[in-house]
Amino acid sequence: MRSAGGGRYREPLVAKSYDMIAQGSKSFAAASWLFDRATRERVWLLYAWCRRCDDIADGQTLGGELGDQSGISGRVKAIRALTRRALDGEPTADVGFDAFGQVASECGLTMEMADDVIAGFELDAAGWRPRGEKDLARYCYHVAGAVGVMMARVMGVPKDDSATLDRACDLGLAFQLANIARDLDEDDAADRCYLPMEWLAEEDIEPGQLMKPHHRWEVAELANRLVLKMDKHLRAAKLGTVGLPFRSRWAVLSAANIYGAIGYEVRRLGRDAWNHRVVVSRFEKLRIIAASFFEALRNNPIPPDEMPEWTRADILIEVRMAGPIPEPDFKPLPDEE
């Protein structure tokens, strides 16, 4: 029989989802406790699917060290198949996907929303790299902006509230820009680069030489460009919190400010930003959460000097025009030949 959550009881599914967020993202885990109980549990369920998809695609465990990158195309195909099963209420034998089936049934999440996220993994599987800023915007949308939209739906934002969903997308874009800036060295070690090739050409950085010592000043400048974009999207995202319930507003602002702190620290460190992984200490997180309480209480966000160049509407046009990433060919199993 088909049922939400693949037949699992909801309570243990929520508990396992929390374990995943607690181990996989201490920043999100800390901010999530600020939500009311119902929203908090749904955020955990959605996070469990995001974390599991990321781990499967990258061959890692709870966001740890990147694993073997061979066979990624097959793993992405499995992600889509399991997601479809979860949405159909069928058991997947995987907590993360059953969690998605549960929260999707409660909040009206669709396969189209999930496909927008999975497309980001397909880009990685295809060895894709951005040529210009439009390509970078598209990638950031797939891996984070689309998640921001789903998170907004989980918080109860109506599907026709485009203005708030646009700001939720901005928050996801800001998070991913901070991630890219922080993880330039880790991505380079995995033969990945999310900086537009046009940016690299402008700085005369040769292929394969991004993280070499003699290019550290140029890399710091490129990271600064990412952080400037992050800042603009972060400020725009805060405009969308005005209509949220107080606890949701506090949680979103806390997460925004914690991730913003990561980006700003990368900028402050300059060429030394990749000597060790930039993190926000537990004490600093508590300080940010406390400051975000008063920011949420004032509920009067200051808009950016100018709104971001990247908009959800423009990105979606690019995404829909580009069409889906073609699925790779697969050899049939021996008994199917």
Phi, psi and omega in degrees: 000140179276138177202154180302138180082011178065024179091357178284152172289141187295318186301309177293332177294319176296317181297317179293325178294321177296320178303322181292318181287326180295325180271328187272332180206096181295329179295311179294323180299316180297314182291329186295333181292348180280342178290159168295163189302313183299314180293318180302314181295321179291324175297318178298317181298316180292318178301320182302319178293314180301314181297318182292318178300314180299316181295318180295314182297320185264000180062040183235177179236116178050046175075016180283208184296139179300137180264199180299125184268002176284150179075016183295328180300316179295323180292323179292322177298322178295322178301314181294317181297316180293323178295318178297316178300317181298317180293332177277001179079015179269147179293143180244352184063022179220124184303316184300320182282323175296325176298320179296319177300322180293308184289329178296321180292330182277332189240002177074030176286146187239169177293329177298318177298315180295321180299324179297327178283315183298330179301330177295320177292326178294324177298317177297319181297329181276002181069027186288145173222143183287135176274318181223188184293328178298322178293320178296319178298318180298315181296313180299325177296312183299314188272347182215317180299318179294326176294321177301320178296316179295321178299321178297319178297322178297327179281359176099008178290126181298151183293340179263006177272074186299324183299313181290322178295326176298318180290326176296321175297318177303319181296316177298317178300318179298315179302314184291324177297321176295319179299314182298315180298317182290324191257022181305319182289319180295318179294320179298321179295332178266014180061039175238148177211122182254007172282135179302140180300329178296323177295317180297320180295322179297328181265005180056041177266119184287154178304135178079002184247011189306310187261016176290147185306324184287353178249010186299323179295319179294319179297320178299322178293319178293321177297323178297322177298319178297317182293323177299319177293318177304313182300318182295316180291325179297315179294322177294320181299323182296335178297333182279355181274349187304318184271001180281153171303153187306313184294321176294319179299315179298316181296315182295316180296323178296312179298318180299316183287328177293314179291324176300322179299325177296312180298316181294327178290322175301315179296318182296320183286336178062231185293346180267006186294342184247016174290331173206162184290128179287125178226163175256123183294161179301316180298317181294322177299316179298321178296318180294319179298319178296316179295325180292332176301313181288327175296318179293324180294317178294320177052048181220067185296144178270121182291158175294160179304324172214146183291155182301149177292326180277126176239154180299321181298313181294319180296318180295326175299314178299317182296312183291325178291324180292331180076175181291152174290128183299137178288140181288159175285146179232140174288135177291157175293156185307321183282359177259352183284000000 
